[in-house]
Structures are given as structure tokens and as C-alpha cells.
Coordinates of C-alpha atoms and ligand atoms in Angstrom, one line a residue:
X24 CA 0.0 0.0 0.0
X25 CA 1.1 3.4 -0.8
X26 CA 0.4 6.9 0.8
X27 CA -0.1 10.0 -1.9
X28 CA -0.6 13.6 -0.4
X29 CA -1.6 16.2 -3.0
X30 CA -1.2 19.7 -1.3
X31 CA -2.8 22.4 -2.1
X32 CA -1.1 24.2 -5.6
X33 CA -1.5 20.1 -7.1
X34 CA -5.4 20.3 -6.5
X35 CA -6.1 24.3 -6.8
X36 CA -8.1 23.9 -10.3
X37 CA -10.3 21.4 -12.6
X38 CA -7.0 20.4 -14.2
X39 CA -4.8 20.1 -12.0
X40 CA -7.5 17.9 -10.4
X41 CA -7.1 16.0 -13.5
X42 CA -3.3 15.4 -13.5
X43 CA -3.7 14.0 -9.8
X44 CA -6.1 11.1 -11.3
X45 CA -3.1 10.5 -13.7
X46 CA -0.5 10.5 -11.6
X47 CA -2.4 7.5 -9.5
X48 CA -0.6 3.9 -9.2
X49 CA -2.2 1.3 -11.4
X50 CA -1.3 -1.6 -9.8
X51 CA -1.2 -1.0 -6.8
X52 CA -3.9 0.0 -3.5
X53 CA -3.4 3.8 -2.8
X54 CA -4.2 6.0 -0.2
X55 CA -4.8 9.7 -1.9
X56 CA -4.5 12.5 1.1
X57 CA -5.8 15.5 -0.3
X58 CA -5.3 19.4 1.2
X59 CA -7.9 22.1 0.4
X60 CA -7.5 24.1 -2.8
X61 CA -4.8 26.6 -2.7
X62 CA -6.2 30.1 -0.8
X63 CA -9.4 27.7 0.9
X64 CA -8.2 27.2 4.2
X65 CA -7.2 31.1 4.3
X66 CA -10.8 32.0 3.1
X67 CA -12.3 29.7 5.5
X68 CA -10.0 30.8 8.2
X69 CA -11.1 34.3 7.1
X70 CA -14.9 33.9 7.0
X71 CA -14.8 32.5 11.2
X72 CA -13.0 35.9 11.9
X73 CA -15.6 37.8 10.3
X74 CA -18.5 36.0 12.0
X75 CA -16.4 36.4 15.9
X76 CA -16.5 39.8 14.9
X77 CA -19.6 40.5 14.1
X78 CA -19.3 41.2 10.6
X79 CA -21.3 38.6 9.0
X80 CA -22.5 40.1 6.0
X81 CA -18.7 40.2 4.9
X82 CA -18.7 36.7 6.3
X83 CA -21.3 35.6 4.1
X84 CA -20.2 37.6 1.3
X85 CA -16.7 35.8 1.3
X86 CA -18.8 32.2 1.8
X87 CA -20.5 33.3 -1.7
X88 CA -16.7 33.6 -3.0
X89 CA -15.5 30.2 -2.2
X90 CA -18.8 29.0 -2.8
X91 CA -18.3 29.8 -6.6
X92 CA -15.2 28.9 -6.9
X93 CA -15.9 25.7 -6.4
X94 CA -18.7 25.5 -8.8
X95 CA -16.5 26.8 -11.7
X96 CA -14.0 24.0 -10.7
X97 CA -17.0 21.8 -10.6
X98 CA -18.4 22.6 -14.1
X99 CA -14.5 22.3 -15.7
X100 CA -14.1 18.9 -14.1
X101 CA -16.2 16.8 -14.7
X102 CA -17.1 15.3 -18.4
X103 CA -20.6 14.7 -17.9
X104 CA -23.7 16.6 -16.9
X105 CA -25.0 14.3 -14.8
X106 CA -21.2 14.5 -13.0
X107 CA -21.4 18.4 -13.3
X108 CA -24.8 18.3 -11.4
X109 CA -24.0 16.2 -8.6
X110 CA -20.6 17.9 -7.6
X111 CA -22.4 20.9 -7.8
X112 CA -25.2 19.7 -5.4
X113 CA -22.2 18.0 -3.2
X114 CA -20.6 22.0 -3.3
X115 CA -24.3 23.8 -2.2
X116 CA -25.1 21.8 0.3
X117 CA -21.5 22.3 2.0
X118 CA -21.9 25.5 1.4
X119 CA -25.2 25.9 3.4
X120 CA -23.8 24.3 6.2
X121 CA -21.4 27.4 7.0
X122 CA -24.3 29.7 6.4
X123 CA -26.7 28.0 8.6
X124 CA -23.7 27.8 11.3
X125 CA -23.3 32.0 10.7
X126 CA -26.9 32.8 11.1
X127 CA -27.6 30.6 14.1
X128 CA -25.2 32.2 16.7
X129 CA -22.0 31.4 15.8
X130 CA -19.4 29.6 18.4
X131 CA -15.6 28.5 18.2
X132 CA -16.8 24.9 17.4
X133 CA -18.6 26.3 14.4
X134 CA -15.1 27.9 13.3
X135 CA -13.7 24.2 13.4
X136 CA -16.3 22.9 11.5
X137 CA -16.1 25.5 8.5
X138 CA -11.8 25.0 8.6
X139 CA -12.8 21.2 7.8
X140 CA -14.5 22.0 4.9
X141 CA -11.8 22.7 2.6
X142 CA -10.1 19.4 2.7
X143 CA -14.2 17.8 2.3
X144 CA -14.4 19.5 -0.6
X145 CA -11.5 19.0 -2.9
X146 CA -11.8 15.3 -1.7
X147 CA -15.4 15.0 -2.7
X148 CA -14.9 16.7 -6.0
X149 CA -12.0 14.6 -6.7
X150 CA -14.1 11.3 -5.5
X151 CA -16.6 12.1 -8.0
X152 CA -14.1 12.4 -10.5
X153 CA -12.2 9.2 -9.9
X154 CA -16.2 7.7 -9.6
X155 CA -17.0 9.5 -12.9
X156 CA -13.3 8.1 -15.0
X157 CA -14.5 4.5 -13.5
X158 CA -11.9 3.8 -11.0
X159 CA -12.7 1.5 -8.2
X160 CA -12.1 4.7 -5.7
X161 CA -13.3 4.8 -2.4
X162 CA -14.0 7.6 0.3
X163 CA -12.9 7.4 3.6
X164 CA -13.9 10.3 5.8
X165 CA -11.0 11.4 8.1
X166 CA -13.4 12.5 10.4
X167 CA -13.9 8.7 11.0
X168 CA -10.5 7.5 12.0
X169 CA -8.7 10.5 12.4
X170 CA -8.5 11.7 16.1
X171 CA -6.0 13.1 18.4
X172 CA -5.4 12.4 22.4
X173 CA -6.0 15.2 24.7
X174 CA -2.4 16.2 24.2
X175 CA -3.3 17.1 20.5
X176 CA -0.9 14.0 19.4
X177 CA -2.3 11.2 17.4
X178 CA -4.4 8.2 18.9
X179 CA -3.0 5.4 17.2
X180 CA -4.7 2.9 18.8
X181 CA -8.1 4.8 17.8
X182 CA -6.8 5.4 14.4
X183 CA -5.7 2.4 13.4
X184 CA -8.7 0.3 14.3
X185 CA -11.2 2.6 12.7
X186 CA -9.0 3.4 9.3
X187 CA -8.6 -0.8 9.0
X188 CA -12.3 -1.2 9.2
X189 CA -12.9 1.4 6.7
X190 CA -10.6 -0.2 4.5
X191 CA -11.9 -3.3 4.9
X192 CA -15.6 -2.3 3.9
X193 CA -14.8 -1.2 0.9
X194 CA -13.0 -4.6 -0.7
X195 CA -13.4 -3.4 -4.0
X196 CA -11.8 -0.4 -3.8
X197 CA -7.9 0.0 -4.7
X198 CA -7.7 3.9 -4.3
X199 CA -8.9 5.2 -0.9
X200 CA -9.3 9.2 -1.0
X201 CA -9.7 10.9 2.3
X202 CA -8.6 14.4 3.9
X203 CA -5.8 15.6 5.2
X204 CA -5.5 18.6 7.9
X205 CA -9.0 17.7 9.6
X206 CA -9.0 15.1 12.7
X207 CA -11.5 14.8 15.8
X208 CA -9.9 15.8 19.3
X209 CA -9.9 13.4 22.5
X210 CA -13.9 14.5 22.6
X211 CA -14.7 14.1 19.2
X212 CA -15.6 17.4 18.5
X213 CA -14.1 18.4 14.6
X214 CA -10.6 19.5 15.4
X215 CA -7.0 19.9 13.0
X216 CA -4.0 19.0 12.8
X217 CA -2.5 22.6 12.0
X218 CA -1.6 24.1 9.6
X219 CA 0.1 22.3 6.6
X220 CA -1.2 19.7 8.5
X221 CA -2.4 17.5 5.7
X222 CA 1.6 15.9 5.4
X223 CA 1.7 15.1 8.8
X224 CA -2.1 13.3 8.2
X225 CA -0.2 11.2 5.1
X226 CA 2.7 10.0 7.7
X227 CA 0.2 8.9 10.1
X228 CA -1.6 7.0 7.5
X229 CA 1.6 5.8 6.4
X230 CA 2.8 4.3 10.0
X231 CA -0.7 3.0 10.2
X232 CA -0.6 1.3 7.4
X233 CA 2.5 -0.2 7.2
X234 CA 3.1 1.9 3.6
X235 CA 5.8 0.5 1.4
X236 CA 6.0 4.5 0.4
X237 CA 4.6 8.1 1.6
X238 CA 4.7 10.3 -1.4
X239 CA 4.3 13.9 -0.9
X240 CA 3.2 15.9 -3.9
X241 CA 3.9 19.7 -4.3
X242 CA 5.0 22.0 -6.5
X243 CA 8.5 22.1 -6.7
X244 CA 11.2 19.3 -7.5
X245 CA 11.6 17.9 -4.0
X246 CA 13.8 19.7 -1.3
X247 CA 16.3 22.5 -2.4
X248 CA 19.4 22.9 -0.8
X249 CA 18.4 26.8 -0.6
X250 CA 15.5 29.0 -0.2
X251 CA 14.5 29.4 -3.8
X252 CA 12.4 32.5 -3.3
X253 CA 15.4 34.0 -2.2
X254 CA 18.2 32.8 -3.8
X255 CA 19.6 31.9 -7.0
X256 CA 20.5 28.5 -9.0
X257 CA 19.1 26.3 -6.0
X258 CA 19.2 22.4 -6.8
X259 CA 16.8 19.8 -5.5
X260 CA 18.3 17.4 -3.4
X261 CA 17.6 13.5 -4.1
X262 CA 18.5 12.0 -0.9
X263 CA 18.0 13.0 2.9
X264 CA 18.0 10.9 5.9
X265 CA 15.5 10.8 7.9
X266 CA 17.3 13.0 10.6
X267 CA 18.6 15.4 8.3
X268 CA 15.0 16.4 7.0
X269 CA 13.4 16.7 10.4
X270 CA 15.8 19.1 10.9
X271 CA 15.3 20.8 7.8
X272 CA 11.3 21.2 7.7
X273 CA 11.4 22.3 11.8
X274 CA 14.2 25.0 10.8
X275 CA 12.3 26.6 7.9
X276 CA 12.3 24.3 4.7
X277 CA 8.6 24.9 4.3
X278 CA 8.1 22.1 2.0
X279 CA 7.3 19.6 4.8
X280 CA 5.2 19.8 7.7
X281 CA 7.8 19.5 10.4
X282 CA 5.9 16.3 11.9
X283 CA 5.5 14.1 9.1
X284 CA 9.1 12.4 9.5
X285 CA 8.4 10.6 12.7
X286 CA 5.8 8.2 12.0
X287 CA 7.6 7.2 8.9
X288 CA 11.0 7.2 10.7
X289 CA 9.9 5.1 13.2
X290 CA 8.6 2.5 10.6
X291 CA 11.3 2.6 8.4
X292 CA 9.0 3.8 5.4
X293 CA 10.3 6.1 2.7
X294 CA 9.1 9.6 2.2
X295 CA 9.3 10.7 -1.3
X296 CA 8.8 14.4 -2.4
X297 CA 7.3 15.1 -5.9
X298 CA 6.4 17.7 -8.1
X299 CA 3.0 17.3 -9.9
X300 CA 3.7 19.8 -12.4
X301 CA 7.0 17.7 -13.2
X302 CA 6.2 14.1 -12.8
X303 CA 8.7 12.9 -13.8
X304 CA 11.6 13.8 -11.9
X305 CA 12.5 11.9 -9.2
X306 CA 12.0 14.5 -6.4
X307 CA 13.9 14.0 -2.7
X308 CA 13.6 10.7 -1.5
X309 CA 13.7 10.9 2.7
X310 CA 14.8 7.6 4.3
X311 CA 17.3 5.8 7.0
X312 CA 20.0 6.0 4.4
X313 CA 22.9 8.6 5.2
X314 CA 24.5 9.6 2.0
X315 CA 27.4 11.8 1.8
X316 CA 29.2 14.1 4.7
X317 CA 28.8 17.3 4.5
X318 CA 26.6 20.4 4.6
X319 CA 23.6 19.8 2.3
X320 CA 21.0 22.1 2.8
X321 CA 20.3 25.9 4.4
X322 CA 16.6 26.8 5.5
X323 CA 15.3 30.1 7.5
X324 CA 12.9 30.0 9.9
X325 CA 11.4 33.5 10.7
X326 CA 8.9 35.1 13.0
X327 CA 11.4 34.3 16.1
X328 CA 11.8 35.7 19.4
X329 CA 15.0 35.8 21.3
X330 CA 14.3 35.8 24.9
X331 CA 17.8 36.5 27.3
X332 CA 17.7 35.8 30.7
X333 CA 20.2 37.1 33.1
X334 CA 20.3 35.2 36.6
X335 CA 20.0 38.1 39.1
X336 CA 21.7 35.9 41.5
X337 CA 24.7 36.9 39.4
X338 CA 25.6 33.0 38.2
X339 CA 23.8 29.9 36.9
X340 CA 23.5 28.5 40.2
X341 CA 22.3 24.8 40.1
X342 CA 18.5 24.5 39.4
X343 CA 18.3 27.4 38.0
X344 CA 17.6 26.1 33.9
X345 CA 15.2 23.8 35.9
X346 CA 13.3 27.2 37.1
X347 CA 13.7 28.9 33.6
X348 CA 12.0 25.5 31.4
X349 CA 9.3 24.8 34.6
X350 CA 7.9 28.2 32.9
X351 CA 8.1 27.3 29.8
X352 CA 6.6 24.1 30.1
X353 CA 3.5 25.6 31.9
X354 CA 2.6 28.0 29.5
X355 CA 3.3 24.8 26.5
X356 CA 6.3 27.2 24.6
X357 CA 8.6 25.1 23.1
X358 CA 12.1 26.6 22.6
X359 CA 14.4 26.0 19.5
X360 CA 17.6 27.5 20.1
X361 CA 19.1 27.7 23.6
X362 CA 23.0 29.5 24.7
X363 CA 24.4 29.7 27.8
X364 CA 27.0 31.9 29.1
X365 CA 28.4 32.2 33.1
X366 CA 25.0 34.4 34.4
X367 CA 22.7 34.3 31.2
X368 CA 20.3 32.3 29.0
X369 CA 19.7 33.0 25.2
X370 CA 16.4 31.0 23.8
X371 CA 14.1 31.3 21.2
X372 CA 11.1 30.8 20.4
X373 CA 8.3 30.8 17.8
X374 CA 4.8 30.9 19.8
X375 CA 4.3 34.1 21.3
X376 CA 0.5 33.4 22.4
X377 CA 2.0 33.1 26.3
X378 CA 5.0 35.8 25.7
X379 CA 3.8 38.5 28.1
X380 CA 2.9 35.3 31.0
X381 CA 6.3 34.0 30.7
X382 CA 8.5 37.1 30.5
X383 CA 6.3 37.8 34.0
X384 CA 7.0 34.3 35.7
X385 CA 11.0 35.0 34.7
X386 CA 11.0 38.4 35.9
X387 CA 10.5 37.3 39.7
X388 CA 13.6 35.9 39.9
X389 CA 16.0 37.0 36.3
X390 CA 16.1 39.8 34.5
X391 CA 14.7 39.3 30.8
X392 CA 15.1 40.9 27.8
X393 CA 12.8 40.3 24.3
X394 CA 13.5 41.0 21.0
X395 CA 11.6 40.3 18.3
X396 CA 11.6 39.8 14.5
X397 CA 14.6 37.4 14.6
X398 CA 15.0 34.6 12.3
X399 CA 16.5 31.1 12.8
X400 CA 19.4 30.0 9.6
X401 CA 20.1 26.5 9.7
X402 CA 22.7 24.7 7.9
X403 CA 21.9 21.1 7.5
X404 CA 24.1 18.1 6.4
X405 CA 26.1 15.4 8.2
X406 CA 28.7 17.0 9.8
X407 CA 30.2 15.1 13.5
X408 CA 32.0 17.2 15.6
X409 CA 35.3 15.5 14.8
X410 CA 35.3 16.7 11.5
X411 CA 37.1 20.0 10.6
X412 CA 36.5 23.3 8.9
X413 CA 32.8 22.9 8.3
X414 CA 32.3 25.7 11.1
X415 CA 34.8 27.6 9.7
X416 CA 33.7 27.8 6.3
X417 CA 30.0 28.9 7.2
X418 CA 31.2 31.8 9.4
X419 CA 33.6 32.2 7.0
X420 CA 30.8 33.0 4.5
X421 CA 28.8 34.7 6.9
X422 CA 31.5 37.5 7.6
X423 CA 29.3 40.6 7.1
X424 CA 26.3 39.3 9.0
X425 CA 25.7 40.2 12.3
X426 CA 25.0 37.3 14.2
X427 CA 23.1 37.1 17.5
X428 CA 23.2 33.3 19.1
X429 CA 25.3 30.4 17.6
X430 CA 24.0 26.6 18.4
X431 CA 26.0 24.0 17.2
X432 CA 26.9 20.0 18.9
X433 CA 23.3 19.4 19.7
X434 CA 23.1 16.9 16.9
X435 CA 25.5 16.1 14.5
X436 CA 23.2 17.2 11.6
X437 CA 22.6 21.3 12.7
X438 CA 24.5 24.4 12.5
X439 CA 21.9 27.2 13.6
X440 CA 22.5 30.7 14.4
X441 CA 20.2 33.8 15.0
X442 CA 20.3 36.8 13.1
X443 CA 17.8 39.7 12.8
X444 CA 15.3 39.3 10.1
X445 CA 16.4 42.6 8.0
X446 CA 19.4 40.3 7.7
X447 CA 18.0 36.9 6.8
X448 CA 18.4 37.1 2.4
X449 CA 22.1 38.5 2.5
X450 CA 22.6 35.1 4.8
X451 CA 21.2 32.9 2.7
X452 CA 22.6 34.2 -0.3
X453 CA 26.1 34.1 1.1
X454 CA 25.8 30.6 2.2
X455 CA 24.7 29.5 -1.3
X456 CA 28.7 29.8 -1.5
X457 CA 29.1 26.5 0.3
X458 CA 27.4 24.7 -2.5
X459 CA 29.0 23.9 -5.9
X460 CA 27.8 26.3 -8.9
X461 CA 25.2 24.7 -10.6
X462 CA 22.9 25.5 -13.5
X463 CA 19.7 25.0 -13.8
X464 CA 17.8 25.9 -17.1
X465 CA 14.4 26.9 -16.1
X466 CA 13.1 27.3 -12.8
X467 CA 11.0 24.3 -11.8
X468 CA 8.9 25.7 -9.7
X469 CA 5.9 28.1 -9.8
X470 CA 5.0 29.4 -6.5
X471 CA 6.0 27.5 -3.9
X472 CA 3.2 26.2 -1.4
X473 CA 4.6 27.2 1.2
X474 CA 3.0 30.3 2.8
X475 CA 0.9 27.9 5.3
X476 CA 3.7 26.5 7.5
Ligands
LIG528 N1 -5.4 23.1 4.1 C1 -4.6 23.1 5.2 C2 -3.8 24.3 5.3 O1 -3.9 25.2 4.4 C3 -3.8 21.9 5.4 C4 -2.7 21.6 4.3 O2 -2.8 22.2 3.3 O3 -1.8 20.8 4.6 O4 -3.1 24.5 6.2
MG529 MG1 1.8 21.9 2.6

């Protein structure tokens, strides 16, 4: 059994819809993970914060938007009328449900429920299609297997039973289409998995399933060893290990969610990234195999706070880190980047939600200092501390860029640093110097999917 996730660029219009149902196996059962057409979840998003604040003839005026974008897609789709009738029926009746949930006093479990419909959508459409072109396709609803424990992390144990049944009522079937993104929480109420979250939904699946293969289908050739929209003559890479890409998509490569790697890891199973509007090339495979030493990629990760925390007790007496993570444990903030000196603490972090709460908790016993609008670089590759000169020749490279925290040791596979955002491009450009010059003839990619994560 294979996994296929088709994010959101490879299912944003009737034909790319089309190319999807091409790009199916033929001989073999197939899971299809689909996302929400490109821009849905945003307009979805968008329509709940126009109803929680009041404005719902906006909200209802942006319903009507999506509402008809689906119904063009709908009418380009499908060959037949009676095809073109049904999915258009499928599309108004979902539609209604978010307009009944805006005029009936809307709640935050309403908001939930209208997020879901993106991914309900495109998979429906793309059901009817696979129905319509004769396929033996089946629909499994995620909202049937999917569900997360009450720390947000997958139920296995849930998910596995109720996904094998499902398979195993539908016999006949050998392509199972079913959403990503959208899950039930420990009370069964419609939740998500975040987002991007429609990768991370393939992995599980994947695990689940035992998947000889979880292919993940965007647009662009695979992992590039540099930011594209920044830099210049970036190459796809064909091979990362499993460690190597975790790295990668937590520190900023936003072509994977940052969870999909464990469930595969821990199973041993392949992930393969693809490019639906270039089948053909072989894309990144992801997998236990460590191929060549050396720095392989550089990704940014931006939107970061650097928090420094000064021990007013004048030294890092012992307990005191203790002290400084109890806080950040309470309020749930993870931390990416952590220095130490004699009397003080550099760490970042991404979530600001709890910011003020934990800057507070510090203050009763540290003095703390924020700043804001930092970014994470992060050289990737396979580089053990008793190896030489790979240190030196990234700060060699990095000479004119002020940087503000250096982590390096944690694993052999990461060299991050943190430099202020104004100076994030110049970085990555300069760093493109550790790679060979290659060229490329046309770009391969349009716009990358990436805005999400
Ligand atoms: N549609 C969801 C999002 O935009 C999930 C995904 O695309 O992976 O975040
Ligand atoms: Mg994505």
C-alpha cells in the first residue's frame, strides 16, 4: 500500500485535479491525502473571523466567493452533466452548512467545522471524478479514523482500528481518498491538525498502514538545498536521511510539515517528495540512508523571538535552567535555540501566544530581555563534531552578517545561528557559497506552497 498527499497548488483547479487522477498507481492499492484548494483554508479561516467579529454580512459575502469557486472548478471537471450536477449539489449543500452555522449564533466549534470544509471538498470533487473516470475509488472520511489524544498528538490505537475497518468495507476499492489537515480531538468534536497539516495526516496513515511509500506531492522538484524564493541556481536534493530532513522542515524548509518524518522514521517507510507539475523527476527521496558528509542544505525560519535571561543571583547556580523550562513548560512554549553563558540564558522561540505570561514568571527571579523579528538560519548536512573546517567555512561565509546566538553540537546534523530578520536574504545568499555552482535551465517551480507553514 502506498500513501499520496496532493497539497494544495496540485489540487487548486479542474485540471490540476485531472493530473492528480493521472499520476495514480495502477497496480497497486493507494491511499490519496488530499489538502484544500490553494487560498481555501485562508478564506475559511477568514470567514470565522468575520463572523467572531460580528461582521457577518462580509462573512457571508466571502462564503459566496469560495462558494463559486468551487462550482467553476465543478463545471470544468467533470465530463458529464449528470457529474457536473451532482458535484455541484455535493458543493451547495456544503456551502449551506457554513451559512446556517453563521446565522444561528455562531461559536468556536462552528469555526472548526467551517476549517474542515476545505479538505471535504477537494476530496469529494476529486471522489466524483475518480467515480465518474471508473476507477474502483473509495471515500474514507477522516473525520472517522482521524482523532488526536487530549495532548493534540495522534491516537494510534483509535486510528488504526477505525481506518482498517474502513478499508476493509470497501474490498473493491484499490484507491482510498480521504482528507488531510482535519481530525477529531480526545472529545470528538471536529478539530486539525495545523496548519500544513495534511503531510503530517499522510505520515500517520503511512505508520498505520505499514506503507511501502509516503509520497508527498507539491509544487516544486523535491527539497532544495536553498531557499529558492530568495536565492539563485538552488538544486533539488535527491536523498536525505531521515534526521537530516526533520531538521530541515522544523528550521524553515517549508516544503514539509515538520511532523510528518516521525511516524515514517519510526517504521522505516520512505518519504518521497514530488512535483505534480514535473512528474517525472525523481524529487527527494527521505529515508534511514545517510548519503554523503557534508553540509547539504540551508533553510530560514522567521517570525522568532529571542528571549535573554540574566540570573540576578549573578551565576547559573544549580537549578536554576530547571526554574527557567518549569515556565516554559507551563505555558506549553517550546524553545528551538538555547545559549548559555556564566550568568545568562539566550532562547528562542516561535509561539508568542504566552509571551507576556512567561516574560512575568521570569522576571520574579531574572532579569529578561525580548526582542523580536529574529530569524533562525540553519545549515543542515552530516557534519560530527570531529570533523574539521565545516564551522569555519559557514562563518567564513557569513563574515558581514551580524549574528546574534550560535547553536551547534546538539546533533551532528545542525548548524543554527540567530540573526535579525532585516538580515536573513544576505545570509542565505552568502551561504549559497558552500554549495558547488550549478545551473539550472528553467526554474521548476511556480509558487511554492509554502505560505501555510
Ligand atoms: N489546508 C490546510 C492548510 O492550508 C492543510 C494543508 O494544506 O496541509 O493549512
Ligand atoms: Mg503543505
Amino acid at each position: 500500500m502506498k500513501v499520496l498527499k496532493f497539497g494544495g497548488t496540485s489540487v487548486g483547479n479542474a485540471e490540476r485535479l485531472r493530473t492528480v487522477s493521472t499520476l495514480l498507481p495502477e497496480n497497486e492499492p493507494t491511499i490519496v491525502v488530499l489538502s484544500a484548494m490553494a487560498g481555501i483554508t485562508n478564506g475559511l479561516i477568514e470567514i470565522t473571523e468575520l463572523a467572531q467579529s460580528g461582521k457577518m454580512l462580509d462573512a457571508i459575502e466571502k462564503t459566496k466567493a469560495l462558494e463559486d469557486k468551487h462550482i467553476k472548478t465543478a463545471e470544468e471537471l467533470f465530463e458529464t452533466k449528470m457529474y457536473r450536477k451532482r458535484g455541484e449539489e455535493f458543493i451547495s449543500n456544503l456551502f449551506l452548512r457554513i451559512l446556517s452555522r453563521l446565522i444561528d449564533g455562531f461559536s468556536q466549534a462552528d469555526s472548526r467545522n467551517i476549517v474542515a470544509l476545505g479538505e471535504q471538498l477537494s476530496v469529494g470533487l476529486f471522489h466524483m471524478l475518480l467515480t465518474e473516470q471508473r476507477k474502483k475509488a473509495a471515500y474514507i472520511p477522516a473525520l472517522e479514523y482521524m482523532r488526536v489524544d487530549k495532548d493534540g498528538e495522534p491516537d494510534y490505537f483509535y486510528i488504526e482500528q477505525n481506518l482498517k475497518r474502513l478499508l476493509h468495507t470497501n474490498p473493491f476499492a484499490s484507491i482510498y481518498v480521504t482528507e488531510g489537515f482535519i481530525c477529531r480531538d480526545a472529545n470528538g468534536l471536529v478539530d486539525n491538525l495545523g496548519r500544513g497539516g495534511s503531510d503530517f495526516t499522510a505520515a500517520i496513515i503511512g505508520h498505520v498502514v505499514n506503507a511501502t511509500e509516503v509520497q508527498i506531492w507539491t509544487d516544486i522538484d523535491g527539497v532544495h538545498n536553498n531557499d529558492p524564493r530568495y536565492v539563485t541556481n538552488t538544486f533539488p536534493l535527491r536523498q536525505l536521511s531521515y534526521d537530516e530532513a526533520a531538521e530541515l522542515a522544523y528550521f524553515g524548509a517549508k516544503i514539509l510539515h515538520p511532523q510528518t518524518i516521525q511516524p515514517c522514521r519510526a517504521k522505516g517507510i520512505p518519504v518521497v517528495l514530488k512535483n505534480t507539475l514535473n512528474p517525472t523527476d525523481k524529487g527527494t527521496v527521505i529515508s534511514s540512508v545517510q548519503s554523503l558528509r557534508g553540509i547539504k542544505a540551508v533553510a530560514a525560519k522567521d517570525g522568532i523571538t529571542a528571549i535573554n535571561i540574566k540570573s540576578s543571583r549573578m551565576l547559573l547556580a544549580y537549578g536554576f535552567l530547571q526554574k527557567v523550562f518549569e515556565i516554559f513548560n507551563t505555558y506549553k512554549t517550546p524553545v528551538d535555540m538555547i545559549t548559555t553563558s556564566e550568568v545568562s540564558i539566550s532562547l528562542t522561540i516561535d509561539n508568542t501566544s504566552q509571551l507576556n505570561e512567561i516574560a512575568n514568571a521570569l522576571s520574579r527571579f531574572a532579569h529578561v530581555e525580548v526582542e523580536r523579528n529574529q530569524t533562525i538560519i540553519c545549515v543542515v548536512g552530516d557534519f560530527p563534531a570531529s570533523y574539521k573546517g565545516y564551522v569555519a567555512m559557514i562563518f567564513e561565509c557569513l563574515r558581514e552578517v551580524p549574528i546574534r546566538m550560535i547553536s551547534y553540537g546538539g546533533s551532528p546534523n545542525n548548524i543554527s545561528f540567530l540573526v535579525d530578520s532585516h538580515y536573513k536574504v544576505q545570509a542565505l545568499r552568502m551561504l549559497q557559497q558552500l554549495f558547488p555552482a550549478v545551473t539550472i535551465d528553467k526554474p521548476r517551480y511556480q509558487n511554492i506552497e509554502t505560505d501555510t507553514l
